[in-house]
Short mmCIF file of C-alpha atoms and ligand atoms in Angstrom, two decimals:
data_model
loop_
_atom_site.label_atom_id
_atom_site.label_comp_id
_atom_site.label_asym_id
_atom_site.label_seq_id
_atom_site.Cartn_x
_atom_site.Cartn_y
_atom_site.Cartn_z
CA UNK A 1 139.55 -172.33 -159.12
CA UNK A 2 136.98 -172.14 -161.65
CA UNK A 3 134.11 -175.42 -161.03
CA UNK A 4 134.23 -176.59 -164.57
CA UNK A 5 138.10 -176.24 -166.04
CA UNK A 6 139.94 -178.89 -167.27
CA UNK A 7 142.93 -177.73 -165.04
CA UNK A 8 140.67 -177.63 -162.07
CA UNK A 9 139.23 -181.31 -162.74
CA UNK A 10 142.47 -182.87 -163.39
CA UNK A 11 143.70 -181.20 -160.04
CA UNK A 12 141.13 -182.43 -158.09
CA UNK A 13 140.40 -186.24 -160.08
CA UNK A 14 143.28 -187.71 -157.82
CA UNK A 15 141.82 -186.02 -154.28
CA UNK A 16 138.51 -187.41 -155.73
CA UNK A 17 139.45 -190.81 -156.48
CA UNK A 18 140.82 -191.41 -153.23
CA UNK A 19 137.94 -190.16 -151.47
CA UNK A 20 135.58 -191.82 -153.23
CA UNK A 21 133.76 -194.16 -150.13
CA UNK A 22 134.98 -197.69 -150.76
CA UNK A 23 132.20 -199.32 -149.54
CA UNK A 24 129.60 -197.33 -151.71
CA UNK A 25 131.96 -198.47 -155.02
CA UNK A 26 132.17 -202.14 -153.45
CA UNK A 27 128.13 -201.97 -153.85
CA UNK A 28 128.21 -201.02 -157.18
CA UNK A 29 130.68 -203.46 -158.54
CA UNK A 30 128.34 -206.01 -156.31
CA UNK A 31 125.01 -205.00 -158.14
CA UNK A 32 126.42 -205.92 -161.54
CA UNK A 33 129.24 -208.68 -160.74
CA UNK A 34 128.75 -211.70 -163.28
CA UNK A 35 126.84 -209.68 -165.61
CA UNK A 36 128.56 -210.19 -169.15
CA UNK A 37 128.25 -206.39 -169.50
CA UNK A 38 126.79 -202.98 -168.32
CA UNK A 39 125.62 -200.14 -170.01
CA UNK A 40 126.04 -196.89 -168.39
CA UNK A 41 125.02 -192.98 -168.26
CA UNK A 42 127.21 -190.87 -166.39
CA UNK A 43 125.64 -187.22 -165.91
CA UNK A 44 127.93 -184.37 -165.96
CA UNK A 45 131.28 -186.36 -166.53
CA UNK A 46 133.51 -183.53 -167.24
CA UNK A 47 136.58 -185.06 -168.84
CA UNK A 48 135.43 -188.93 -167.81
CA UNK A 49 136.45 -189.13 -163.85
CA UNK A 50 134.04 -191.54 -163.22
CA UNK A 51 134.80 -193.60 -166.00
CA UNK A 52 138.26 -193.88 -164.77
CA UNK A 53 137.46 -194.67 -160.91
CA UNK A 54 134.11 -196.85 -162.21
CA UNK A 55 135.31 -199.11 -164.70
CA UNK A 56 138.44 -201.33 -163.37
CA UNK A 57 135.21 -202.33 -160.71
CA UNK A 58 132.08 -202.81 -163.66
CA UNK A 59 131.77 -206.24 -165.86
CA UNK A 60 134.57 -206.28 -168.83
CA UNK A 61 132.09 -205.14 -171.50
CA UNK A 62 131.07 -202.06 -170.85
CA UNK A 63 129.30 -199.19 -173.05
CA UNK A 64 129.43 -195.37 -171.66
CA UNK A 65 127.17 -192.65 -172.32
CA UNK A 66 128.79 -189.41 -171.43
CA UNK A 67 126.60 -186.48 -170.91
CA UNK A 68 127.79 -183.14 -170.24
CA UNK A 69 126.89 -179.34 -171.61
CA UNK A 70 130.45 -178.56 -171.79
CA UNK A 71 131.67 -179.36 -174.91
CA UNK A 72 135.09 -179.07 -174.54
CA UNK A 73 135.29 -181.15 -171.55
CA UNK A 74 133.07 -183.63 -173.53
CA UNK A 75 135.88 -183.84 -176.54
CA UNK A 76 138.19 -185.12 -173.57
CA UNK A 77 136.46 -187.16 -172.19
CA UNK A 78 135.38 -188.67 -175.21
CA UNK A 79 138.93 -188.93 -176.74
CA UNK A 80 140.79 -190.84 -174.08
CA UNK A 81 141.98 -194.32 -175.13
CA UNK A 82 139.28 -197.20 -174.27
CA UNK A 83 140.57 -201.10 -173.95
CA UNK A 84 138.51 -202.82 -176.66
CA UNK A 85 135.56 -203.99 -174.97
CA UNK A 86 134.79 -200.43 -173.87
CA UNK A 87 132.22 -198.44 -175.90
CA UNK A 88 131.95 -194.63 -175.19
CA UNK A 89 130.05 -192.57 -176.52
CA UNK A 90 129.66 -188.49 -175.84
CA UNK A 91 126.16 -186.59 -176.01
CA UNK A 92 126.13 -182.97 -175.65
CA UNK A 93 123.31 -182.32 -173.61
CA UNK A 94 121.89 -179.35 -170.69
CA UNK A 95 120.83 -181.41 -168.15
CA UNK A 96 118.98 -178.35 -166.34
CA UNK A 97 116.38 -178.24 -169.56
CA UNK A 98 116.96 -182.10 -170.52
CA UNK A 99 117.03 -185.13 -168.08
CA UNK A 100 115.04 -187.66 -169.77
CA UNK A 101 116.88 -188.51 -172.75
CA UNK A 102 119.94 -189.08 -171.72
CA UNK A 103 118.23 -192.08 -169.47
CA UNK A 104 116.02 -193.59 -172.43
CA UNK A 105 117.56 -196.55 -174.34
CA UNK A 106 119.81 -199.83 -173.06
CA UNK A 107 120.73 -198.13 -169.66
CA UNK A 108 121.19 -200.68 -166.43
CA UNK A 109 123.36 -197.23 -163.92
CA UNK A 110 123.14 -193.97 -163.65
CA UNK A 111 126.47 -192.06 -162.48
CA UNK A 112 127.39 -188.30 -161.54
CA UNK A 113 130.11 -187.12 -159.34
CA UNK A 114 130.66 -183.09 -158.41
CA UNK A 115 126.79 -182.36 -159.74
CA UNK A 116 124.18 -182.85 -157.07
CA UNK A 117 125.55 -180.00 -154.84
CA UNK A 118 124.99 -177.65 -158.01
CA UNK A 119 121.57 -178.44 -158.85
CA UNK A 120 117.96 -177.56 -157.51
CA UNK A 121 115.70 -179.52 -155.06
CA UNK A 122 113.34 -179.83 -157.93
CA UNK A 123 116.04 -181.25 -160.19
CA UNK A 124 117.11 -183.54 -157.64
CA UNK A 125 113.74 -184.80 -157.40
CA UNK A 126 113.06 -185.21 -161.10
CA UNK A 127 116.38 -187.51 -161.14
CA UNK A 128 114.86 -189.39 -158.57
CA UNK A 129 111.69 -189.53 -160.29
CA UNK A 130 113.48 -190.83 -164.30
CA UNK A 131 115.50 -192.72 -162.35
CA UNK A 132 112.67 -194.64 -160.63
CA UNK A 133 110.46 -194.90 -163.58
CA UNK A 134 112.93 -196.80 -165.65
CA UNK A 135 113.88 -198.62 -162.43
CA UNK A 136 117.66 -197.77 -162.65
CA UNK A 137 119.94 -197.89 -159.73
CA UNK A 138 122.24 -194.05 -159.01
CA UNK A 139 125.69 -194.02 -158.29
CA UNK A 140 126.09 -190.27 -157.43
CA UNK A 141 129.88 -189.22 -155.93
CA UNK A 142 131.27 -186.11 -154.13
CA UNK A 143 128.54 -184.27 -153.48
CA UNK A 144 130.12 -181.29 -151.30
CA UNK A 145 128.49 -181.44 -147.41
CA UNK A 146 128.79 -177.93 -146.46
CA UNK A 147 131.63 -178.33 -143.50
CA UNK A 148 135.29 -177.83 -143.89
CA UNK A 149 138.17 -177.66 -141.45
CA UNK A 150 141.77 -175.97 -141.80
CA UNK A 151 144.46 -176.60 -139.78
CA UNK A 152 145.93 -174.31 -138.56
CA UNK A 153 142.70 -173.22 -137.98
CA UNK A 154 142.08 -168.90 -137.90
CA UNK A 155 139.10 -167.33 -136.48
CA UNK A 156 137.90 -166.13 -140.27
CA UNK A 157 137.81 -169.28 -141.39
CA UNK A 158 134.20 -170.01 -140.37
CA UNK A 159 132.99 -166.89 -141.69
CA UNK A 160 134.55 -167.46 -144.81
CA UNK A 161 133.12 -171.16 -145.31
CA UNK A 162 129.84 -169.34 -144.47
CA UNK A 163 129.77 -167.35 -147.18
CA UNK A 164 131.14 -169.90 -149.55
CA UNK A 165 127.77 -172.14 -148.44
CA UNK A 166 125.23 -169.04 -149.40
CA UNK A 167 127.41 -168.99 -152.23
CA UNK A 168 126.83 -172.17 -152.91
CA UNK A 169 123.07 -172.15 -152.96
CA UNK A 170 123.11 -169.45 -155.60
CA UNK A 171 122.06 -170.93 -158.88
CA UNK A 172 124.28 -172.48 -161.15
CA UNK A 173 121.79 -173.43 -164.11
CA UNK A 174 119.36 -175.34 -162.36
CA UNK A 175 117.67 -172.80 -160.65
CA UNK A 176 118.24 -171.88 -156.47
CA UNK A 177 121.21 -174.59 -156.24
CA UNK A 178 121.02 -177.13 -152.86
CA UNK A 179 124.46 -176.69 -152.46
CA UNK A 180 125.17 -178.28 -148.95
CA UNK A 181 121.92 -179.37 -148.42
CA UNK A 182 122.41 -181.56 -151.26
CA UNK A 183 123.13 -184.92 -150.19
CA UNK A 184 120.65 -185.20 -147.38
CA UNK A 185 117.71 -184.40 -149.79
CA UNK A 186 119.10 -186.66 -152.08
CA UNK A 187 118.77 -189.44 -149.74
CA UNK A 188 115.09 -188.12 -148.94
CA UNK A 189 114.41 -187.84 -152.75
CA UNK A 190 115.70 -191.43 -153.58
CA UNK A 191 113.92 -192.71 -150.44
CA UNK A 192 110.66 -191.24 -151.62
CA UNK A 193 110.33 -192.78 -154.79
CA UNK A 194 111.22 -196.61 -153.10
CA UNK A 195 115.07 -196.22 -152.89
CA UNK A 196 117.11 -197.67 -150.78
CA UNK A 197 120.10 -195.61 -150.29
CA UNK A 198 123.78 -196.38 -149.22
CA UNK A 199 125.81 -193.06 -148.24
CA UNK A 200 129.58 -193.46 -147.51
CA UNK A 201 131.95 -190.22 -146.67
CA UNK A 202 134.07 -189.04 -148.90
CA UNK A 203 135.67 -186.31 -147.61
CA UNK A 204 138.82 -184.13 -149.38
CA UNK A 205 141.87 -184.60 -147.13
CA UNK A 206 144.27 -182.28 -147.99
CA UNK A 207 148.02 -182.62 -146.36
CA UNK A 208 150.77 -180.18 -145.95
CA UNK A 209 152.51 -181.58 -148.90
CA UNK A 210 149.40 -180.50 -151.06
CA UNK A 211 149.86 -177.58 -152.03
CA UNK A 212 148.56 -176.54 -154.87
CA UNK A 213 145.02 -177.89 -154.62
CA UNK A 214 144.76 -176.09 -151.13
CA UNK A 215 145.85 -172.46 -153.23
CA UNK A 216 143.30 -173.07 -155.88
CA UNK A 217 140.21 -174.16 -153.59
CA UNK A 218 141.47 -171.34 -150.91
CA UNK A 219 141.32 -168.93 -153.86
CA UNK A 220 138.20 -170.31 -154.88
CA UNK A 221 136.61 -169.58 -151.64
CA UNK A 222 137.90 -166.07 -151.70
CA UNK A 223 136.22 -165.12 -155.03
CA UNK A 224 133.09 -166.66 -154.06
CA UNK A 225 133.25 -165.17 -150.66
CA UNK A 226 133.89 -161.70 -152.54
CA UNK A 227 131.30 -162.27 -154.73
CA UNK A 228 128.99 -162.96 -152.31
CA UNK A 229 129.53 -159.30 -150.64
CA UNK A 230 128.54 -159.92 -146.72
CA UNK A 231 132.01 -159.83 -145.83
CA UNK A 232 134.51 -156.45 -145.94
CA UNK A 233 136.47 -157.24 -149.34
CA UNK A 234 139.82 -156.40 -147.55
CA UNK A 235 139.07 -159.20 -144.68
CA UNK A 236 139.01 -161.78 -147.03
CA UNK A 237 141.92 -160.58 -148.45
CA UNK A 238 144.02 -160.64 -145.80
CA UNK A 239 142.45 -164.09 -144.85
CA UNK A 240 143.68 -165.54 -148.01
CA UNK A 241 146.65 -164.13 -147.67
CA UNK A 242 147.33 -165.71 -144.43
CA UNK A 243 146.34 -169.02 -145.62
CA UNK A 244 148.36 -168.72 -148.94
CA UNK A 245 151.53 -168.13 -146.66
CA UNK A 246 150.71 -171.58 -144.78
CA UNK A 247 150.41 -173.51 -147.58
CA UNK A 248 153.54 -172.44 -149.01
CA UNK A 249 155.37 -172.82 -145.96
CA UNK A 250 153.86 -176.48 -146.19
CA UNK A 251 151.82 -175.83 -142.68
CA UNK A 252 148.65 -176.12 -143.63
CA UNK A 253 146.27 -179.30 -143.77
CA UNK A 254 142.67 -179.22 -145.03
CA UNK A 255 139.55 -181.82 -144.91
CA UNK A 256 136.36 -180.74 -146.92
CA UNK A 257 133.49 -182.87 -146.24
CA UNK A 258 131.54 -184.69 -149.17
CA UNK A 259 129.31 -187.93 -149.51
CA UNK A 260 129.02 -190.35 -151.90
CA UNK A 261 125.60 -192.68 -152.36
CA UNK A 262 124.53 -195.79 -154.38
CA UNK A 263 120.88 -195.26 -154.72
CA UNK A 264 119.59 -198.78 -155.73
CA UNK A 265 115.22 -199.57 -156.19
CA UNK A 266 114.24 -201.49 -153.74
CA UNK A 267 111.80 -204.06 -155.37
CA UNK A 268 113.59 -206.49 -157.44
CA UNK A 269 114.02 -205.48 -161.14
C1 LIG B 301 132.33 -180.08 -160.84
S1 LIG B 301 132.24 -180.65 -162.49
C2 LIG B 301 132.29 -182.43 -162.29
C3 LIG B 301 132.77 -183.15 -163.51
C4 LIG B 301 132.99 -184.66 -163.34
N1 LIG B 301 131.77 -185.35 -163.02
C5 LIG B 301 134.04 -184.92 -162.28
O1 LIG B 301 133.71 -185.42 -161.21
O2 LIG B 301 135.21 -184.60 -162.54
C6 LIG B 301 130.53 -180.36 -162.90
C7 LIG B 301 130.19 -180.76 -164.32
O3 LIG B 301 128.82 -180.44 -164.54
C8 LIG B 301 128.69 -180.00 -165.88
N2 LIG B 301 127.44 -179.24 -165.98
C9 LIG B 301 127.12 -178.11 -165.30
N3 LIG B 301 125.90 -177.67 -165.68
C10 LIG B 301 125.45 -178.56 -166.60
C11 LIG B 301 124.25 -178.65 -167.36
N4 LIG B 301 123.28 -177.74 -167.25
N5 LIG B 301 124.12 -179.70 -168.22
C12 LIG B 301 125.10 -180.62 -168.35
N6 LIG B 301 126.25 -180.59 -167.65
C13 LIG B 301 126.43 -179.56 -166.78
C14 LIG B 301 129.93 -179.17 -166.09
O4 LIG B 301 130.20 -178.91 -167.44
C15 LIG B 301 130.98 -180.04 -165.40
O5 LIG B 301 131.54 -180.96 -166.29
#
């Protein structure tokens, strides 16, 4: 599993979508139903998942503002067909070194999905802080929670999801990541600058039939967990080995716990 591969996204954009917390998306479409159209950032988009799982809910006119550092997943995202009242445009753009253009101009929501859990409390609180300058309500999806559960379940498990966690708050461009402490400061960030803030689960659920997106994230955990080096390199071995032989033999179920929030100013615009 590498975080930021097209493979990896396209894997996971289906697990995603369904996840996604229905009533947090049913807010959205509220805050801008019967506007003639809506202009929109979306942070980090990757190849455009949030475009897809946003805009059969947003007005009919719509114009998109994809931001990403990844260039290559920026060309994709910034290829795919649009219906004709669909603008999208793609801006290359490190969002570690520069937040504030990317939210200047004709912007009415910000969106990010798979971001918040890779970037730093002070990052966090300087999206907070744009965000509530130019007044602009946050959409901000599958932000990973920290807790994960494996059925059958094996006593490594928990050490392994450990180290994934400190793994997790290394940094990843944004200096010391939040990892699973992300979405509860995010709510205290938003809060802080006169949010109010919706959060909705939107936890991974994984079934015996899903294979291959339990091999790649189990795999991901074991390189992480390797990298990490608290735990003997042949445990988490075997470990993955184990689990590898579950999932093929279609016995093994997974749930991986994320949030989503809508993040809306609370004074009237
Ligand atoms: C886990 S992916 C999520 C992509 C997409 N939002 C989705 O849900 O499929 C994280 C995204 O953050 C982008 N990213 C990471 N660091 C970044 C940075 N410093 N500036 C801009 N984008 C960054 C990656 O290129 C990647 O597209």
């Amino acid at each position: 599993m590498s975080g930021f591969s097209a493979q990896w996204l396209a894997l996971r954009e289906p697990y995603d979508a369904k996840a996604r917390d229905k009533s947090v998306l049913d807010a959205v479409a509220a805050a801008f139903r019967g506007q003639p159209s809506v202009s929109v950032v979306d942070l980090a988009c990757g190849t455009g998942a949030t475009v897809r799982a946003l805009e059969p809910r947003l007005p009919e006119r719509q114009v998109w503002r994809l931001v990403d550092n990844n260039l290559s997943l920026l060309a994709e995202a910034a290829a795919l067909g649009r219906p004709p009242n669909r603008t999208v445009s793609a801006q290359p753009v490190d969002l570690a070194r520069d937040l504030e253009a990317p939210l200047d101009g004709p912007v009415h929501l910000v969106t990010t999905s798979a971001l918040l859990d890779l970037v730093s409390a002070e990052w966090l609180d300087r999206l907070a802080l744009e965000a509530a300058a130019r007044r602009l309500p946050v959409y901000a999806a599958l932000t990973y929670q920290g807790r994960a559960s494996l059925e059958p379940a094996e006593p490594f498990d928990l050490e392994v999801i450990a180290a994934v966690n400190r793994h997790q708050r290394r940094d990843k461009g944004f200096g010391p990541a939040l990892g699973p402490e992300a979405g509860r400061h995010a709510v205290r960030s938003f809060e802080r600058v006169g949010y109010h803030v919706l959060p909705g689960a939107s936890d991974w659920v994984f079934g015996r039939q899903d294979r291959e997106i339990q091999l790649q994230l189990l795999a991901g955990w074991a390189v992480a967990a390797t990298e990490l080096g608290d735990l003997p390199p042949h445990a988490i071995a075997t470990w993955l080995a184990e689990r590898r032989n579950l999932v093929v033999a279609g016995q093994s179920s997974m749930r991986v716990d994320h949030v989503d929030l809508f993040a809306t100013p609370i004074a009237s615009r």
